[in-house]
Amino acid sequence: MKILLLEDDGSLGPWLKENLNKIGNSVDLFTDGDKALIAGLKIQYDIMVIDRMVPGLDGLEMIKNIRERGIDTPTIFLTALNDIDNRIQGFDAGGDDYLSKPFALEELISRINALSKRTNFKKNKASSDFLRSGDLEIDLTNRQCFRQKQKIELNNKELMILEYFIRFEGQKLTKSMLLELVWNINHDPTTSIVETHISRLRSKIEKPFNDKLISTIRSSGYVYKSK
Amino acid sequence: MSAIRQAFVLINIYTLIFLLCWLITNLLIEKKIIENIDKKLSYDIESISLVWQSEKKLTLRSSKDSYYMIAPNSYGYVGRIVKGAIFPENIINLKEGFHNVELIGEKGKRLSARALLSKINSDLFVSAQSLTTLIQINKTINQIFLVSFIFSAIFITIGLFSIARNTQIKISNIEKNLNYIKSGRLKTRIKLKGDDDLVRVSNSINETTQQLENLMEQFKNQSANLAHDLKTPLTSLRLNLEQKISSNKLNKKSIRESILQIDHIINIFDTIIKIARIQSGSERKKFKKIKLIDFGKEIFETYGPVIEDRGFKTYYNSFDGSKIKLDKDLIFILVTNLIQNSLKYSKKDTIIGITFGPDQILIEDEGPGIPLNLMSKVIEPMYRLKRESKGGGYGLGLSMVKAICEIHNGELIIKNRENKKNGLAVGIKFINQAT
């Protein structure tokens, strides 16, 4: 993926660039908003990772400018401004996701991957009310789930988790991403909400069929893969 | 404008209005009396002229205040028939109609009178009436007004100036105390007696200052506790890393442990910032009216399985009621904190219950409860009942719960369960929310 990275921190910026490049991306690093804006307007990026407080044009204004010119490159704000107002400002300006500092690199990579996938299914209008993944089917209108044509009773939250797993199939979904997507909360409740619901979901969609659809990635996230 | 100056202006306005009323009253009464006199004079003229034409004599006798004169043309106006008073010599030169004249009455006494002149068949008839009554009435009215003005002015001046002085003293008192508060002396309180508007304003200022003092106190304690609580994990982290470097054991496992310790520190920071934001009231704009019974269902759907999977039993009680204005995210945090505490302090296989509605949310467990003497302590930031316990926690959970209750104008319920050997009931009761 071609990524525009706007980060003025002398050590964090180059470190991020190096690590994102390592996994096969091509990252252009900018340390001030004006230059990043010019690049964002001229070059077609797949993802933009933007720090909000940077010299020159700040990150928020930069994205507003880009959106006003009709460019809808998916954008993640990366910032220490973590309160709800700042999040709303970020989304209002045209951001698609918001990750607060300090963060784990794995979390950022998962969000970049998910965002690129989310943009794809938005473009393809694949976000229909009927989802099929291997032998698993979800009817979102009637809130029903079937595997190998057998009906599986899932509660609302389990169904939502499964829906996002299918929509982001093959991508790692971190615990905080699931908390945001399913429970709409952007803090860690430090209770095992996600673990418990995934464990229950597994017992319903995996156990009776003796196989594994959801893998745990070193307790930092989950990946769903259909059979 | 100071209160005394305002009182002075008010007294001046009162004087002007009083004088205006005085003038208008005089004019109106005078007009009415003159109208009555004029009517009587017209009637008298008619009478004397009719008798003169038939009998050639002045039959009407002058009463106490009425005087008459006939100057017939046949006498060349020189011979005059007069009753009651001496009319001035030049009266025959006046035009017909009403005039104010001066007559000479009994014992040569001059008197003001109203006179009507009328020429009938070229004879001149004059009828006059003394204005003594009018003058007397005017005099009486003036006396009444003067006396009432003097008394009311004295009373109002004394009243207004004492109120103004009192107000001025109170304002100066408030001003002086506000300057103290401004300079950082937050223990200052305004002491005013009475039950007027200024006393109410002072009480509000006192409450605000108290709140400010509490917040500052909390802030100081929090900063001190924060420094203490951060120094401990930071020291341990530093020592750990130092040790690993010196013994060449800096491997992935030790780095991961260090990251966990850093996450722990970041969590403390995040929680404290969150509490500060809740306390500042900046989260209030996300409030929406919802039914607790609906929200409770959603919460139980999330937490019911968590509680069961941790080896506890659970139940959900719901009571329908009016809609409550609340911030769902904050109430979610509140419930999370309370459930976390119940999970931490209760024994496996005991029951953790969740109750929503009609106007309260309650989490009940069968844990050890809280000793009565520590009830108020546990809501202080960084206070931990079991500081030695390995259950984690930063002692911030219940202060967060308290802050969330306060922003909802709710009451924090925290009590050991009645009729139970063990157990605690904690929650929020929404007050004055029914719609």
mmCIF file of C-alpha atoms in Angstrom, chain B residues 35-394:
data_model
loop_
_atom_site.group_PDB
_atom_site.id
_atom_site.type_symbol
_atom_site.label_atom_id
_atom_site.label_comp_id
_atom_site.label_asym_id
_atom_site.label_seq_id
_atom_site.Cartn_x
_atom_site.Cartn_y
_atom_site.Cartn_z
ATOM 1 C CA GLU B 35 -67.816 75.969 36.719
ATOM 2 C CA ASN B 36 -70.376 75.706 39.568
ATOM 3 C CA ILE B 37 -70.072 79.399 40.452
ATOM 4 C CA ASP B 38 -70.544 80.378 36.793
ATOM 5 C CA LYS B 39 -73.749 78.328 36.581
ATOM 6 C CA LYS B 40 -75.166 80.019 39.700
ATOM 7 C CA LEU B 41 -74.219 83.495 38.417
ATOM 8 C CA SER B 42 -76.051 82.844 35.103
ATOM 9 C CA TYR B 43 -79.146 81.783 37.001
ATOM 10 C CA ASP B 44 -78.992 84.872 39.288
ATOM 11 C CA ILE B 45 -78.656 87.253 36.285
ATOM 12 C CA GLU B 46 -81.694 85.697 34.685
ATOM 13 C CA SER B 47 -83.723 86.172 37.883
ATOM 14 C CA ILE B 48 -82.792 89.799 38.549
ATOM 15 C CA SER B 49 -83.306 90.813 34.910
ATOM 16 C CA LEU B 50 -86.784 89.291 34.787
ATOM 17 C CA VAL B 51 -87.906 91.060 38.011
ATOM 18 C CA TRP B 52 -86.348 94.378 36.839
ATOM 19 C CA GLN B 53 -88.274 94.282 33.567
ATOM 20 C CA SER B 54 -91.624 93.793 35.329
ATOM 21 C CA GLU B 55 -91.145 95.623 38.639
ATOM 22 C CA LYS B 56 -88.165 97.896 38.069
ATOM 23 C CA LYS B 57 -86.535 96.857 41.334
ATOM 24 C CA LEU B 58 -83.779 94.500 42.576
ATOM 25 C CA THR B 59 -85.626 91.833 44.470
ATOM 26 C CA LEU B 60 -82.850 89.264 45.120
ATOM 27 C CA ARG B 61 -81.179 89.864 48.417
ATOM 28 C CA SER B 62 -77.498 89.349 48.650
ATOM 29 C CA SER B 63 -76.590 86.280 50.614
ATOM 30 C CA LYS B 64 -73.311 85.822 52.491
ATOM 31 C CA ASP B 65 -71.222 85.415 49.369
ATOM 32 C CA SER B 66 -73.516 86.783 46.575
ATOM 33 C CA TYR B 67 -73.633 90.409 45.368
ATOM 34 C CA TYR B 68 -75.759 92.133 42.680
ATOM 35 C CA MET B 69 -75.816 95.350 40.740
ATOM 36 C CA ILE B 70 -78.185 96.870 38.129
ATOM 37 C CA ALA B 71 -77.095 99.890 36.025
ATOM 38 C CA PRO B 72 -80.191 100.886 33.964
ATOM 39 C CA ASN B 73 -79.666 102.673 30.670
ATOM 40 C CA SER B 74 -82.537 105.041 31.539
ATOM 41 C CA TYR B 75 -80.296 106.406 34.343
ATOM 42 C CA GLY B 76 -77.424 106.649 31.889
ATOM 43 C CA TYR B 77 -75.741 103.891 33.905
ATOM 44 C CA VAL B 78 -74.964 106.454 36.552
ATOM 45 C CA GLY B 79 -77.656 105.601 38.980
ATOM 46 C CA ARG B 80 -76.903 102.054 40.159
ATOM 47 C CA ILE B 81 -78.826 99.707 42.360
ATOM 48 C CA VAL B 82 -76.355 97.616 44.388
ATOM 49 C CA LYS B 83 -76.741 94.941 47.027
ATOM 50 C CA GLY B 84 -74.088 93.486 49.406
ATOM 51 C CA ALA B 85 -70.887 95.127 48.220
ATOM 52 C CA ILE B 86 -69.335 98.062 46.451
ATOM 53 C CA PHE B 87 -68.582 97.280 42.845
ATOM 54 C CA PRO B 88 -65.601 98.987 41.241
ATOM 55 C CA GLU B 89 -66.370 102.183 39.326
ATOM 56 C CA ASN B 90 -65.108 100.936 35.983
ATOM 57 C CA ILE B 91 -67.143 97.721 36.005
ATOM 58 C CA ILE B 92 -69.626 99.142 33.484
ATOM 59 C CA ASN B 93 -66.807 99.389 30.954
ATOM 60 C CA LEU B 94 -66.067 95.666 31.079
ATOM 61 C CA LYS B 95 -67.271 93.421 28.289
ATOM 62 C CA GLU B 96 -70.236 91.124 28.809
ATOM 63 C CA GLY B 97 -69.307 87.765 30.319
ATOM 64 C CA PHE B 98 -67.393 86.341 33.288
ATOM 65 C CA HIS B 99 -64.615 88.294 35.015
ATOM 66 C CA ASN B 100 -62.550 87.986 38.189
ATOM 67 C CA VAL B 101 -62.975 91.267 40.032
ATOM 68 C CA GLU B 102 -62.245 92.792 43.392
ATOM 69 C CA LEU B 103 -65.192 94.109 45.483
ATOM 70 C CA ILE B 104 -65.328 95.959 48.745
ATOM 71 C CA GLY B 105 -67.513 94.122 51.239
ATOM 72 C CA GLU B 106 -68.634 94.753 54.765
ATOM 73 C CA LYS B 107 -66.443 97.020 56.854
ATOM 74 C CA GLY B 108 -64.502 98.002 53.727
ATOM 75 C CA LYS B 109 -62.961 94.552 53.432
ATOM 76 C CA ARG B 110 -61.611 93.797 49.951
ATOM 77 C CA LEU B 111 -62.628 90.488 48.522
ATOM 78 C CA SER B 112 -61.946 88.557 45.301
ATOM 79 C CA ALA B 113 -65.043 87.624 43.404
ATOM 80 C CA ARG B 114 -66.271 86.066 40.206
ATOM 81 C CA ALA B 115 -68.667 88.377 38.312
ATOM 82 C CA LEU B 116 -70.993 87.950 35.340
ATOM 83 C CA LEU B 117 -71.890 91.059 33.261
ATOM 84 C CA SER B 118 -74.920 90.925 31.008
ATOM 85 C CA LYS B 119 -76.725 93.677 28.999
ATOM 86 C CA ILE B 120 -80.431 92.996 28.556
ATOM 87 C CA ASN B 121 -82.554 95.635 26.750
ATOM 88 C CA SER B 122 -79.584 97.988 27.109
ATOM 89 C CA ASP B 123 -79.686 97.725 30.923
ATOM 90 C CA LEU B 124 -76.496 96.322 32.604
ATOM 91 C CA PHE B 125 -76.925 93.518 35.110
ATOM 92 C CA VAL B 126 -74.037 92.277 37.277
ATOM 93 C CA SER B 127 -74.066 89.272 39.556
ATOM 94 C CA ALA B 128 -70.991 88.394 41.640
ATOM 95 C CA GLN B 129 -69.883 85.678 44.061
ATOM 96 C CA SER B 130 -67.043 85.762 46.521
ATOM 97 C CA LEU B 131 -64.131 83.337 45.858
ATOM 98 C CA THR B 132 -63.346 82.974 49.569
ATOM 99 C CA THR B 133 -64.511 79.317 49.609
ATOM 100 C CA LEU B 134 -62.289 78.465 46.641
ATOM 101 C CA ILE B 135 -59.306 80.119 48.264
ATOM 102 C CA GLN B 136 -60.077 78.262 51.497
ATOM 103 C CA ILE B 137 -60.268 74.912 49.687
ATOM 104 C CA ASN B 138 -57.001 75.641 47.887
ATOM 105 C CA LYS B 139 -55.365 76.463 51.159
ATOM 106 C CA THR B 140 -56.604 73.215 52.764
ATOM 107 C CA ILE B 141 -55.412 71.100 49.833
ATOM 108 C CA ASN B 142 -52.014 72.753 49.956
ATOM 109 C CA GLN B 143 -51.760 72.055 53.660
ATOM 110 C CA ILE B 144 -52.733 68.370 53.179
ATOM 111 C CA PHE B 145 -50.209 67.949 50.369
ATOM 112 C CA LEU B 146 -47.452 69.704 52.256
ATOM 113 C CA VAL B 147 -47.913 67.650 55.399
ATOM 114 C CA SER B 148 -48.130 64.339 53.490
ATOM 115 C CA PHE B 149 -45.109 65.315 51.393
ATOM 116 C CA ILE B 150 -43.000 66.143 54.431
ATOM 117 C CA PHE B 151 -43.922 62.903 56.210
ATOM 118 C CA SER B 152 -43.629 60.633 53.172
ATOM 119 C CA ALA B 153 -40.364 62.258 52.050
ATOM 120 C CA ILE B 154 -38.827 61.793 55.497
ATOM 121 C CA PHE B 155 -40.035 58.196 55.676
ATOM 122 C CA ILE B 156 -38.916 57.309 52.124
ATOM 123 C CA THR B 157 -35.559 59.053 52.498
ATOM 124 C CA ILE B 158 -34.784 57.235 55.721
ATOM 125 C CA GLY B 159 -36.037 53.898 54.304
ATOM 126 C CA LEU B 160 -34.241 54.164 50.978
ATOM 127 C CA PHE B 161 -30.982 55.370 52.433
ATOM 128 C CA SER B 162 -30.925 52.638 55.054
ATOM 129 C CA ILE B 163 -31.668 49.980 52.397
ATOM 130 C CA ALA B 164 -29.048 51.520 50.092
ATOM 131 C CA ARG B 165 -26.486 51.690 52.886
ATOM 132 C CA ASN B 166 -27.203 48.101 53.842
ATOM 133 C CA THR B 167 -26.867 47.010 50.189
ATOM 134 C CA GLN B 168 -23.680 49.035 49.837
ATOM 135 C CA ILE B 169 -22.179 47.360 52.900
ATOM 136 C CA LYS B 170 -23.134 43.900 51.589
ATOM 137 C CA ILE B 171 -21.727 44.629 48.120
ATOM 138 C CA SER B 172 -18.476 45.893 49.639
ATOM 139 C CA ASN B 173 -18.351 42.754 51.771
ATOM 140 C CA ILE B 174 -18.879 40.532 48.689
ATOM 141 C CA GLU B 175 -16.305 42.541 46.726
ATOM 142 C CA LYS B 176 -13.725 42.258 49.507
ATOM 143 C CA ASN B 177 -14.239 38.489 49.841
ATOM 144 C CA LEU B 178 -14.146 37.934 46.084
ATOM 145 C CA ASN B 179 -10.793 39.685 46.021
ATOM 146 C CA TYR B 180 -9.581 37.282 48.709
ATOM 147 C CA ILE B 181 -10.844 34.312 46.658
ATOM 148 C CA LYS B 182 -9.214 35.764 43.535
ATOM 149 C CA SER B 183 -5.897 35.910 45.368
ATOM 150 C CA GLY B 184 -6.189 32.158 46.070
ATOM 151 C CA ARG B 185 -7.589 32.160 49.627
ATOM 152 C CA LEU B 186 -10.233 29.557 48.833
ATOM 153 C CA LYS B 187 -11.264 29.114 52.450
ATOM 154 C CA THR B 188 -12.855 32.586 52.372
ATOM 155 C CA ARG B 189 -16.629 32.610 52.784
ATOM 156 C CA ILE B 190 -18.990 35.576 52.572
ATOM 157 C CA LYS B 191 -20.973 35.957 55.778
ATOM 158 C CA LEU B 192 -24.172 37.950 55.250
ATOM 159 C CA LYS B 193 -27.316 37.908 57.331
ATOM 160 C CA GLY B 194 -30.876 38.047 56.045
ATOM 161 C CA ASP B 195 -32.772 36.581 53.149
ATOM 162 C CA ASP B 196 -32.456 39.095 50.322
ATOM 163 C CA ASP B 197 -31.123 38.665 46.793
ATOM 164 C CA LEU B 198 -27.580 39.582 47.790
ATOM 165 C CA VAL B 199 -27.574 36.951 50.524
ATOM 166 C CA ARG B 200 -28.722 34.387 47.960
ATOM 167 C CA VAL B 201 -25.966 35.493 45.548
ATOM 168 C CA SER B 202 -23.429 35.249 48.389
ATOM 169 C CA ASN B 203 -24.639 31.770 49.249
ATOM 170 C CA SER B 204 -24.174 30.729 45.608
ATOM 171 C CA ILE B 205 -20.681 32.246 45.588
ATOM 172 C CA ASN B 206 -19.919 30.378 48.824
ATOM 173 C CA GLU B 207 -21.121 27.099 47.304
ATOM 174 C CA THR B 208 -19.063 27.691 44.157
ATOM 175 C CA THR B 209 -16.000 28.524 46.245
ATOM 176 C CA GLN B 210 -16.567 25.409 48.324
ATOM 177 C CA GLN B 211 -16.750 23.372 45.109
ATOM 178 C CA LEU B 212 -13.600 25.075 43.867
ATOM 179 C CA GLU B 213 -11.853 24.383 47.149
ATOM 180 C CA ASN B 214 -12.894 20.728 47.013
ATOM 181 C CA LEU B 215 -11.684 20.415 43.441
ATOM 182 C CA MET B 216 -8.381 22.061 44.289
ATOM 183 C CA GLU B 217 -8.035 19.816 47.306
ATOM 184 C CA GLN B 218 -8.888 16.804 45.171
ATOM 185 C CA PHE B 219 -6.459 17.989 42.527
ATOM 186 C CA LYS B 220 -3.681 18.368 45.104
ATOM 187 C CA ASN B 221 -4.374 14.952 46.603
ATOM 188 C CA GLN B 222 -4.674 13.417 43.185
ATOM 189 C CA SER B 223 -1.393 14.944 42.026
ATOM 190 C CA ALA B 224 0.359 13.720 45.156
ATOM 191 C CA ASN B 225 -1.180 10.255 44.872
ATOM 192 C CA LEU B 226 -0.542 10.198 41.155
ATOM 193 C CA ALA B 227 3.120 11.038 41.675
ATOM 194 C CA HIS B 228 3.291 8.299 44.295
ATOM 195 C CA ASP B 229 1.457 5.714 42.225
ATOM 196 C CA LEU B 230 3.451 6.425 39.106
ATOM 197 C CA LYS B 231 6.801 6.492 40.851
ATOM 198 C CA THR B 232 6.331 2.943 42.089
ATOM 199 C CA PRO B 233 5.808 1.246 38.704
ATOM 200 C CA LEU B 234 8.320 3.583 37.055
ATOM 201 C CA THR B 235 10.960 2.699 39.645
ATOM 202 C CA SER B 236 10.225 -0.976 39.249
ATOM 203 C CA LEU B 237 10.397 -0.647 35.466
ATOM 204 C CA ARG B 238 13.688 1.207 35.658
ATOM 205 C CA LEU B 239 15.244 -1.283 38.071
ATOM 206 C CA ASN B 240 14.015 -4.168 36.012
ATOM 207 C CA LEU B 241 15.538 -2.800 32.820
ATOM 208 C CA GLU B 242 18.775 -1.874 34.591
ATOM 209 C CA GLN B 243 19.062 -5.355 36.016
ATOM 210 C CA LYS B 244 18.353 -6.991 32.675
ATOM 211 C CA ILE B 245 20.951 -4.853 30.916
ATOM 212 C CA SER B 246 23.631 -5.528 33.535
ATOM 213 C CA SER B 247 22.970 -9.260 33.495
ATOM 214 C CA ASN B 248 22.637 -9.317 29.675
ATOM 215 C CA LYS B 249 19.134 -10.776 30.013
ATOM 216 C CA LEU B 250 17.312 -8.173 27.938
ATOM 217 C CA ASN B 251 15.250 -10.530 25.847
ATOM 218 C CA LYS B 252 11.795 -10.445 24.245
ATOM 219 C CA LYS B 253 10.100 -11.680 27.409
ATOM 220 C CA SER B 254 11.581 -8.980 29.602
ATOM 221 C CA ILE B 255 10.786 -6.293 27.035
ATOM 222 C CA ARG B 256 7.179 -7.521 26.864
ATOM 223 C CA GLU B 257 6.977 -7.287 30.679
ATOM 224 C CA SER B 258 8.264 -3.735 30.477
ATOM 225 C CA ILE B 259 5.641 -2.878 27.866
ATOM 226 C CA LEU B 260 2.946 -4.244 30.181
ATOM 227 C CA GLN B 261 4.243 -2.045 32.979
ATOM 228 C CA ILE B 262 4.179 0.979 30.660
ATOM 229 C CA ASP B 263 0.600 0.120 29.636
ATOM 230 C CA HIS B 264 -0.292 0.021 33.314
ATOM 231 C CA ILE B 265 1.113 3.540 33.784
ATOM 232 C CA ILE B 266 -0.687 4.808 30.671
ATOM 233 C CA ASN B 267 -3.945 3.350 31.994
ATOM 234 C CA ILE B 268 -3.559 5.269 35.254
ATOM 235 C CA PHE B 269 -3.021 8.460 33.258
ATOM 236 C CA ASP B 270 -5.994 7.802 30.978
ATOM 237 C CA THR B 271 -8.284 7.065 33.915
ATOM 238 C CA ILE B 272 -7.277 10.224 35.782
ATOM 239 C CA ILE B 273 -7.753 12.346 32.655
ATOM 240 C CA LYS B 274 -11.158 10.744 32.122
ATOM 241 C CA ILE B 275 -12.222 11.512 35.713
ATOM 242 C CA ALA B 276 -11.029 15.108 35.324
ATOM 243 C CA ARG B 277 -13.020 15.458 32.088
ATOM 244 C CA ILE B 278 -16.147 14.037 33.714
ATOM 245 C CA GLN B 279 -15.746 16.331 36.710
ATOM 246 C CA SER B 280 -15.277 19.371 34.453
ATOM 247 C CA GLY B 281 -18.735 18.683 32.973
ATOM 248 C CA SER B 282 -17.477 18.755 29.384
ATOM 249 C CA GLU B 283 -19.116 15.350 28.749
ATOM 250 C CA ARG B 284 -22.594 16.704 29.530
ATOM 251 C CA LYS B 285 -23.464 17.457 25.906
ATOM 252 C CA LYS B 286 -23.845 13.774 25.031
ATOM 253 C CA PHE B 287 -26.815 13.306 27.367
ATOM 254 C CA LYS B 288 -29.891 11.689 25.865
ATOM 255 C CA LYS B 289 -33.215 10.599 27.298
ATOM 256 C CA ILE B 290 -33.544 6.830 27.359
ATOM 257 C CA LYS B 291 -35.438 4.169 29.260
ATOM 258 C CA LEU B 292 -33.271 2.368 31.802
ATOM 259 C CA ILE B 293 -35.075 -0.884 31.111
ATOM 260 C CA ASP B 294 -33.914 -0.860 27.441
ATOM 261 C CA PHE B 295 -30.371 0.150 28.287
ATOM 262 C CA GLY B 296 -30.179 -2.476 31.041
ATOM 263 C CA LYS B 297 -31.020 -5.221 28.558
ATOM 264 C CA GLU B 298 -28.097 -4.163 26.386
ATOM 265 C CA ILE B 299 -25.761 -4.060 29.395
ATOM 266 C CA PHE B 300 -26.844 -7.487 30.622
ATOM 267 C CA GLU B 301 -26.378 -8.910 27.146
ATOM 268 C CA THR B 302 -22.774 -7.701 27.359
ATOM 269 C CA TYR B 303 -21.941 -8.460 30.988
ATOM 270 C CA GLY B 304 -24.135 -11.452 31.786
ATOM 271 C CA PRO B 305 -21.840 -13.840 29.875
ATOM 272 C CA VAL B 306 -18.705 -12.203 31.332
ATOM 273 C CA ILE B 307 -19.942 -12.744 34.889
ATOM 274 C CA GLU B 308 -20.953 -16.349 34.201
ATOM 275 C CA ASP B 309 -17.675 -17.168 32.480
ATOM 276 C CA ARG B 310 -15.779 -15.907 35.504
ATOM 277 C CA GLY B 311 -17.533 -18.536 37.633
ATOM 278 C CA PHE B 312 -20.350 -16.468 39.156
ATOM 279 C CA LYS B 313 -24.110 -16.683 38.959
ATOM 280 C CA THR B 314 -26.030 -13.675 37.787
ATOM 281 C CA TYR B 315 -29.521 -12.251 37.369
ATOM 282 C CA TYR B 316 -31.077 -9.219 35.733
ATOM 283 C CA ASN B 317 -33.927 -7.284 37.309
ATOM 284 C CA SER B 318 -35.667 -4.570 35.365
ATOM 285 C CA PHE B 319 -38.378 -2.106 36.309
ATOM 286 C CA ASP B 320 -40.140 0.057 33.776
ATOM 287 C CA GLY B 321 -40.133 3.789 34.434
ATOM 288 C CA SER B 322 -39.849 7.212 32.849
ATOM 289 C CA LYS B 323 -37.075 8.115 30.470
ATOM 290 C CA ILE B 324 -33.859 9.215 32.151
ATOM 291 C CA LYS B 325 -31.425 11.782 30.752
ATOM 292 C CA LEU B 326 -28.007 10.159 30.741
ATOM 293 C CA ASP B 327 -24.782 9.620 28.858
ATOM 294 C CA LYS B 328 -24.742 5.964 27.785
ATOM 295 C CA ASP B 329 -20.951 5.813 27.488
ATOM 296 C CA LEU B 330 -20.462 7.134 30.999
ATOM 297 C CA ILE B 331 -23.080 4.836 32.499
ATOM 298 C CA PHE B 332 -21.403 1.951 30.684
ATOM 299 C CA ILE B 333 -18.132 2.932 32.408
ATOM 300 C CA LEU B 334 -19.976 3.173 35.749
ATOM 301 C CA VAL B 335 -21.494 -0.291 35.393
ATOM 302 C CA THR B 336 -18.168 -1.717 34.182
ATOM 303 C CA ASN B 337 -16.372 -0.390 37.257
ATOM 304 C CA LEU B 338 -18.985 -1.752 39.635
ATOM 305 C CA ILE B 339 -19.065 -5.181 38.002
ATOM 306 C CA GLN B 340 -15.271 -5.255 37.993
ATOM 307 C CA ASN B 341 -15.239 -4.613 41.748
ATOM 308 C CA SER B 342 -17.826 -7.323 42.362
ATOM 309 C CA LEU B 343 -15.823 -9.803 40.286
ATOM 310 C CA LYS B 344 -12.663 -8.847 42.141
ATOM 311 C CA TYR B 345 -13.938 -9.033 45.702
ATOM 312 C CA SER B 346 -16.574 -11.796 45.588
ATOM 313 C CA LYS B 347 -16.029 -15.534 45.879
ATOM 314 C CA LYS B 348 -16.734 -17.819 42.927
ATOM 315 C CA ASP B 349 -20.202 -19.365 42.728
ATOM 316 C CA THR B 350 -21.769 -16.380 44.495
ATOM 317 C CA ILE B 351 -24.362 -14.189 42.806
ATOM 318 C CA ILE B 352 -23.776 -10.830 41.124
ATOM 319 C CA GLY B 353 -27.068 -9.122 40.293
ATOM 320 C CA ILE B 354 -27.789 -6.285 37.909
ATOM 321 C CA THR B 355 -30.876 -4.099 38.403
ATOM 322 C CA PHE B 356 -32.032 -1.374 36.014
ATOM 323 C CA GLY B 357 -34.982 0.959 36.618
ATOM 324 C CA PRO B 358 -37.251 2.595 37.374
ATOM 325 C CA ASP B 359 -34.871 5.406 38.392
ATOM 326 C CA GLN B 360 -31.766 3.574 39.550
ATOM 327 C CA ILE B 361 -29.036 1.178 38.509
ATOM 328 C CA LEU B 362 -27.747 -1.226 41.112
ATOM 329 C CA ILE B 363 -25.041 -3.883 41.110
ATOM 330 C CA GLU B 364 -25.332 -6.275 44.045
ATOM 331 C CA ASP B 365 -22.880 -8.939 45.077
ATOM 332 C CA GLU B 366 -22.269 -11.360 47.932
ATOM 333 C CA GLY B 367 -18.726 -10.225 48.595
ATOM 334 C CA PRO B 368 -17.336 -9.009 51.915
ATOM 335 C CA GLY B 369 -18.941 -5.554 51.684
ATOM 336 C CA ILE B 370 -17.231 -2.460 53.048
ATOM 337 C CA PRO B 371 -16.618 -1.759 56.754
ATOM 338 C CA LEU B 372 -18.894 1.116 57.783
ATOM 339 C CA ASN B 373 -15.984 3.308 58.880
ATOM 340 C CA LEU B 374 -14.441 3.067 55.408
ATOM 341 C CA MET B 375 -17.610 3.846 53.408
ATOM 342 C CA SER B 376 -16.597 7.457 52.738
ATOM 343 C CA LYS B 377 -12.941 6.553 52.201
ATOM 344 C CA VAL B 378 -13.494 4.158 49.332
ATOM 345 C CA ILE B 379 -14.713 6.891 46.994
ATOM 346 C CA GLU B 380 -11.536 8.921 47.448
ATOM 347 C CA PRO B 381 -9.166 8.727 44.473
ATOM 348 C CA MET B 382 -6.346 6.180 44.737
ATOM 349 C CA TYR B 383 -7.842 4.572 47.853
ATOM 350 C CA ARG B 384 -7.716 0.805 47.773
ATOM 351 C CA LEU B 385 -9.368 -1.479 50.237
ATOM 352 C CA LYS B 386 -6.830 -4.175 49.630
ATOM 353 C CA ARG B 387 -3.694 -2.335 48.692
ATOM 354 C CA GLU B 388 -1.731 -5.514 48.935
ATOM 355 C CA SER B 389 -4.108 -7.431 46.701
ATOM 356 C CA LYS B 390 -2.807 -8.574 43.385
ATOM 357 C CA GLY B 391 -6.137 -7.923 41.738
ATOM 358 C CA GLY B 392 -4.762 -4.826 40.071
ATOM 359 C CA GLY B 393 -6.812 -1.656 39.942
ATOM 360 C CA TYR B 394 -5.598 1.805 40.683
#
